[in-house]
mmCIF file of C-alpha atoms in Angstrom:
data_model
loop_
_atom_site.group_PDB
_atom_site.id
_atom_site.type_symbol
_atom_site.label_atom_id
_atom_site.label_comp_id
_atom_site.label_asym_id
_atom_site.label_seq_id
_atom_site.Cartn_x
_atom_site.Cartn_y
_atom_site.Cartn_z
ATOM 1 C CA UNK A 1 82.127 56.091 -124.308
ATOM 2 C CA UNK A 2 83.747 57.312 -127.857
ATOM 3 C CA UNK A 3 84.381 60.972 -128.753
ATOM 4 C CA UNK A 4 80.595 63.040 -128.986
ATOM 5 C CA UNK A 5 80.062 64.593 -132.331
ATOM 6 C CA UNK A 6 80.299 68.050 -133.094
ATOM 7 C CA UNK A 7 76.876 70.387 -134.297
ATOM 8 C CA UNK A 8 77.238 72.260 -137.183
ATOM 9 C CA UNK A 9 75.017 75.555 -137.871
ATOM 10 C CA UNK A 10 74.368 77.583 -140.951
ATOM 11 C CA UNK A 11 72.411 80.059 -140.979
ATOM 12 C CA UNK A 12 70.989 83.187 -143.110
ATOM 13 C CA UNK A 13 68.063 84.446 -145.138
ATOM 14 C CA UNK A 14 66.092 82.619 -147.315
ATOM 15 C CA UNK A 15 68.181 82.240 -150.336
ATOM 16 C CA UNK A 16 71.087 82.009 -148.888
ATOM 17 C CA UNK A 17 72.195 78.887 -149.794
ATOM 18 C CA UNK A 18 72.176 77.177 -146.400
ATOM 19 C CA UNK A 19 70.431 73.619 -147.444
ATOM 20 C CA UNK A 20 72.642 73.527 -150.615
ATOM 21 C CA UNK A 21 75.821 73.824 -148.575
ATOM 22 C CA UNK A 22 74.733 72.038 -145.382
ATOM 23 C CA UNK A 23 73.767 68.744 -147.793
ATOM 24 C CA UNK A 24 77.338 69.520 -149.573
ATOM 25 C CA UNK A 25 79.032 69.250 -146.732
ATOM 26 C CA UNK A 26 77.524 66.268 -145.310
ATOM 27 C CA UNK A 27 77.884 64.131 -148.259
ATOM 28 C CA UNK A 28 81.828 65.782 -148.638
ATOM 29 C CA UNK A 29 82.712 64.664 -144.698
ATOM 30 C CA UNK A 30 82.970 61.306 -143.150
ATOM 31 C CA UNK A 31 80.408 60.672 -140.353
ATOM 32 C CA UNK A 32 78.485 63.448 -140.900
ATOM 33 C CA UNK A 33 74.534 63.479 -141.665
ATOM 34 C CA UNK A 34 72.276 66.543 -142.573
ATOM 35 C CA UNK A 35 69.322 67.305 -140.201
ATOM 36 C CA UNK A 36 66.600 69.353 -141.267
ATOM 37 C CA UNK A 37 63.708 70.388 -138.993
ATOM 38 C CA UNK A 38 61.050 69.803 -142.405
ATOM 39 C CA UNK A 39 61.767 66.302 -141.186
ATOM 40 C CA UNK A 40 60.674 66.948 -137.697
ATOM 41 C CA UNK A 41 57.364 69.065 -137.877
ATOM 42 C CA UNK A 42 54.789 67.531 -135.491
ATOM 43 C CA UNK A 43 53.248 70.753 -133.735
ATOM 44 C CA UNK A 44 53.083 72.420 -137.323
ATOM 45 C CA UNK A 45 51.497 68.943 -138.898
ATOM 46 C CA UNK A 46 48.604 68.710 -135.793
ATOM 47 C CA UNK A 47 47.775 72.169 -136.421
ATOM 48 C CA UNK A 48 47.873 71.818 -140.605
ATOM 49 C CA UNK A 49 45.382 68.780 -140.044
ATOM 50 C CA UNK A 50 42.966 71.219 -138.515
ATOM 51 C CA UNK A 51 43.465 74.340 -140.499
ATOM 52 C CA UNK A 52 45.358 73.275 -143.500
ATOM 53 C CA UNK A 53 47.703 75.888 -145.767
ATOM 54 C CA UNK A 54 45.803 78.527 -144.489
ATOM 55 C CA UNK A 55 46.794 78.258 -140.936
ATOM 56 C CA UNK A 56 48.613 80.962 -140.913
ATOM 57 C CA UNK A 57 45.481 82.814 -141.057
ATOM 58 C CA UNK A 58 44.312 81.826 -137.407
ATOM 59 C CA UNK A 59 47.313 82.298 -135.140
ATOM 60 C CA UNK A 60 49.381 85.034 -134.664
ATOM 61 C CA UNK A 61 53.216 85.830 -136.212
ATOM 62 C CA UNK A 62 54.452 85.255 -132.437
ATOM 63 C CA UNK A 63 52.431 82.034 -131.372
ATOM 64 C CA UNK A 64 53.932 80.558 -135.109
ATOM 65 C CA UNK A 65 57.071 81.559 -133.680
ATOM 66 C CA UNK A 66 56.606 79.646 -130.784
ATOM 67 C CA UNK A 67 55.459 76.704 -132.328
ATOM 68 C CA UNK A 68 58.286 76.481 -134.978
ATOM 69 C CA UNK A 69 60.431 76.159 -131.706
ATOM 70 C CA UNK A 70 59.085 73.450 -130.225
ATOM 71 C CA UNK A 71 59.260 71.668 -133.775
ATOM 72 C CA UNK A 72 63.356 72.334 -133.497
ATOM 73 C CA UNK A 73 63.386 71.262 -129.710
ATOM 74 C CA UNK A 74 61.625 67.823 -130.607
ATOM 75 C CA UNK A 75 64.480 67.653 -133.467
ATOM 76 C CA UNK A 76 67.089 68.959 -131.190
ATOM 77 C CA UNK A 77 66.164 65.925 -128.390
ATOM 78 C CA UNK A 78 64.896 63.189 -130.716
ATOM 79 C CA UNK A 79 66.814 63.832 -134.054
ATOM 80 C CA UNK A 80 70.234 65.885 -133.049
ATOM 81 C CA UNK A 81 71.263 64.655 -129.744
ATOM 82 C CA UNK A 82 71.081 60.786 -130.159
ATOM 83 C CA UNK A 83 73.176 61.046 -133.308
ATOM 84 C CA UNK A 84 75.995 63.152 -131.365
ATOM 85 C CA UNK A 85 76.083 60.733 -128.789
ATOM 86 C CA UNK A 86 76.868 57.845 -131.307
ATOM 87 C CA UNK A 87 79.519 60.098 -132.649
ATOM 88 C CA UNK A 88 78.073 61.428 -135.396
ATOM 89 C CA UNK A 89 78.603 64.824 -136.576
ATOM 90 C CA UNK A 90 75.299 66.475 -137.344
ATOM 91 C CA UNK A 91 74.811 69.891 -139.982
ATOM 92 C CA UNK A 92 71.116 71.630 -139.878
ATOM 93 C CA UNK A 93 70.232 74.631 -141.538
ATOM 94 C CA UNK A 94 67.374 75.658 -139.740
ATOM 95 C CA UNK A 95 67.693 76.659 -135.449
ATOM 96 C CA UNK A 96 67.231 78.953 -132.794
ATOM 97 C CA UNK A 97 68.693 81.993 -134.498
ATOM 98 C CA UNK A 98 66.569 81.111 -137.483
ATOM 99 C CA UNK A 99 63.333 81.169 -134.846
ATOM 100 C CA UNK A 100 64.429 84.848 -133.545
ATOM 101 C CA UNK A 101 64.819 85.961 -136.813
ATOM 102 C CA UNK A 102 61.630 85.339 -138.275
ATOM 103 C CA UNK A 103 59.440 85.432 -135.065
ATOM 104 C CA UNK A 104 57.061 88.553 -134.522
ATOM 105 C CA UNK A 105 58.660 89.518 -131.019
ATOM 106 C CA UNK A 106 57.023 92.832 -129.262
ATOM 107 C CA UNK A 107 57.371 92.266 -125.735
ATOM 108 C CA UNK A 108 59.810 91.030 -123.166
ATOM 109 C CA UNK A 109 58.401 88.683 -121.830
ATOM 110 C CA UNK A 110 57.571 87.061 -125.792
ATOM 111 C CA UNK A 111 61.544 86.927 -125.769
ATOM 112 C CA UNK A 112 61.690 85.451 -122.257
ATOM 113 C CA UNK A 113 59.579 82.677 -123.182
ATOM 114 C CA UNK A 114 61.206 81.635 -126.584
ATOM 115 C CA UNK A 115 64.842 81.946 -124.619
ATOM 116 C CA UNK A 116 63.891 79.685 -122.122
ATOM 117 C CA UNK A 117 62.828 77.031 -125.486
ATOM 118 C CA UNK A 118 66.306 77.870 -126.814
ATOM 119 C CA UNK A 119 68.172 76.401 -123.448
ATOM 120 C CA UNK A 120 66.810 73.232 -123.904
ATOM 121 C CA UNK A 121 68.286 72.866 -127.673
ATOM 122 C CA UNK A 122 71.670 71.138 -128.408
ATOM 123 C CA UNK A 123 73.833 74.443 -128.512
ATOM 124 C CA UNK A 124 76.066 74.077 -131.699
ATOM 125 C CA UNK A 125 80.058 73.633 -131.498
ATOM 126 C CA UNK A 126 80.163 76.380 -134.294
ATOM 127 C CA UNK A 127 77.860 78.883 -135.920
ATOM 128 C CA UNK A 128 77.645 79.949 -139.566
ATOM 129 C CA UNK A 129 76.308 82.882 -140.747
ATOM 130 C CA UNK A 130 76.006 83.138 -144.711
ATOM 131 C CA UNK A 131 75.599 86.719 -145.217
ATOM 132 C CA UNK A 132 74.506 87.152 -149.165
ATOM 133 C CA UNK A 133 73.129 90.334 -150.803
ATOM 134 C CA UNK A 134 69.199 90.044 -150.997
ATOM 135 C CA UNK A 135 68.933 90.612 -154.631
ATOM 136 C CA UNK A 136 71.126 87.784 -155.219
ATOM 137 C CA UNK A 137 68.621 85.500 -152.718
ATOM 138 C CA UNK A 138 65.711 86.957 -154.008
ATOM 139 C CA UNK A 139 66.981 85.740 -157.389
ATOM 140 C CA UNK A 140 67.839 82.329 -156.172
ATOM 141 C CA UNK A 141 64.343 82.201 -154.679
ATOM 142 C CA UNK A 142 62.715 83.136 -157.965
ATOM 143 C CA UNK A 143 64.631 80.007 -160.111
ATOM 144 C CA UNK A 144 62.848 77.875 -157.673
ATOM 145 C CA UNK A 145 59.333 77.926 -159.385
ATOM 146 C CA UNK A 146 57.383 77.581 -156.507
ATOM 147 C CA UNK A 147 55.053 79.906 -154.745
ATOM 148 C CA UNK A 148 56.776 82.158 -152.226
ATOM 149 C CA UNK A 149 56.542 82.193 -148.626
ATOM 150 C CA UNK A 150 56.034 85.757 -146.982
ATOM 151 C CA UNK A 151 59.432 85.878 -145.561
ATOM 152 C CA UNK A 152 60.341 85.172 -149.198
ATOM 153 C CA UNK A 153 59.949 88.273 -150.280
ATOM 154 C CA UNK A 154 62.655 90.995 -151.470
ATOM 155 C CA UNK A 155 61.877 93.954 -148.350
ATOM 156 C CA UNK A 156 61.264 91.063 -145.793
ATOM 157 C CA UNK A 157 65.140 89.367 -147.024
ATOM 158 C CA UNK A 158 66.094 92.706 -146.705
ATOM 159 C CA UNK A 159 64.670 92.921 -143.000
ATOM 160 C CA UNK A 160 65.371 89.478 -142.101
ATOM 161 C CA UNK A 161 69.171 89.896 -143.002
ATOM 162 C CA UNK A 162 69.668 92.961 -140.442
ATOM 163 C CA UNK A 163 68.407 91.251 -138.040
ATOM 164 C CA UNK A 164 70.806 88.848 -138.263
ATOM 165 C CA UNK A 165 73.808 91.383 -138.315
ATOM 166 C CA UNK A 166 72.206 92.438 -135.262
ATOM 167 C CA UNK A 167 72.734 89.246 -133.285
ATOM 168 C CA UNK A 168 76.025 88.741 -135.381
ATOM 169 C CA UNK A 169 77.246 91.617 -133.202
ATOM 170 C CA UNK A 170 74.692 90.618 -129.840
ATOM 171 C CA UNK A 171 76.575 87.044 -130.142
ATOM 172 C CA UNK A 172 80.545 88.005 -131.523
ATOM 173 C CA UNK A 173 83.003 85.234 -132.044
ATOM 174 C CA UNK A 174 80.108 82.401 -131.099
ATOM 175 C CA UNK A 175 78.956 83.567 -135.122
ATOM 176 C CA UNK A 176 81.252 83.369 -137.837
ATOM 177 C CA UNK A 177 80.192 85.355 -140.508
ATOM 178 C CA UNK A 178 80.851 84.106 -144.301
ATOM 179 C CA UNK A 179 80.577 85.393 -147.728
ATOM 180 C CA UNK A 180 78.029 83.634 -149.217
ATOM 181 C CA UNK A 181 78.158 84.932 -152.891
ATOM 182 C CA UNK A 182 78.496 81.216 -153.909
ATOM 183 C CA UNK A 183 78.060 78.402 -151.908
ATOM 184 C CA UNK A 184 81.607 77.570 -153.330
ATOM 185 C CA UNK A 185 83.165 80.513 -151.506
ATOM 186 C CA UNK A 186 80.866 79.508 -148.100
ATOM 187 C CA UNK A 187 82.424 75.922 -148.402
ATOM 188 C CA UNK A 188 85.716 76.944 -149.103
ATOM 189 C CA UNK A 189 85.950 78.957 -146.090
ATOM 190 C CA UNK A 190 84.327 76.381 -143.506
ATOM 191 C CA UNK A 191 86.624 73.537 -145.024
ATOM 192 C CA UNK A 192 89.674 75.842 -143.510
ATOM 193 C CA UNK A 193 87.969 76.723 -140.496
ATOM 194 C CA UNK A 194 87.279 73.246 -140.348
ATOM 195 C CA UNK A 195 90.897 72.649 -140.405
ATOM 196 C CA UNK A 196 92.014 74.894 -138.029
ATOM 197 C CA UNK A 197 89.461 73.524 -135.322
ATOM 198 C CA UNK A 198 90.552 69.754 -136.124
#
């Protein structure tokens, strides 16, 4: 059996610049393909078919939540793991710290349940957390054009990105955290971690 490939995550808020860099850096390394859970939403697509766009209207923040993580463990086993196992090293943009993030959590047992989703993912090799000022995403977001998401929005990037310097801390050297002024600076920095891992 040859060498397993190695999982690659960046994260951050909206705006970020994660699926600009995690494209980048596929097409810039050798056997090394992008993933992104957009690619892989069945349990979202069923329930779209019933409610369409406004489905978000029928089920709760937290039962979302739960069904945006079984959309990343169908990637995770059908999408992710098979490519590793050929060798090839896979980047996504989009995973479990993503999920806790942006997931309405109020009770124990809520966080229970999601965790118990999360063992079942591919756990990454190496973590990237692109920490970038909210004004600067919230720009970003606006020279998109396109109509914005809730979490889109300037006070949720501003609550979304505490959150993840929450479980920065709550997680320690598994997360590296990265400047993420310009996706230049983000890929600059993971080409010489890269280095140093290789």
């Amino acid at each position: 059996m040859g060498k397993q490939g190695q999982l690659i995550y960046i994260c951050g808020i909206d705006g970020a610049g994660k699926t600009t860099l995690a494209k980048k850096l596929s097409k810039r390394w050798e056997n090394t393909k992008y993933v992104s859970v957009k690619d892989s939403l069945y349990f979202t697509e069923q329930i779209r078919k019933e409610h369409g766009d406004t489905y978000r209207e029928y089920f709760s923040p937290y039962f979302r939540g739960v069904q945006w993580a079984l959309d990343m463990l169908k990637m995770s086993n059908e999408n992710i793991s098979p490519l590793l196992k050929k060798g090839t090293n896979v980047i996504i943009d989009r995973y479990f710290l993503c999920n806790l993030v942006y997931t309405s959590i109020k009770t124990k047992n809520q966080y229970i349940i999601l965790k118990q989703i999360y063992k079942n993912f591919v756990q990454p090799n190496k973590i990237y957390w692109l920490n970038v000022d909210p004004k600067l995403a919230d720009k970003r977001i606006e020279k998109r054009g396109l109509k914005r998401a809730p979490k889109e929005y300037i006070s949720q990037l501003y609550l979304a990105r505490e959150k993840y310097k929450k479980l920065s801390l709550k997680y320690g050297e598994k997360i590296k955290v990265l400047n993420a002024s310009t996706t230049e600076e983000a890929m600059e920095a993971i080409e010489k971690d890269r280095e140093i891992l290789s």
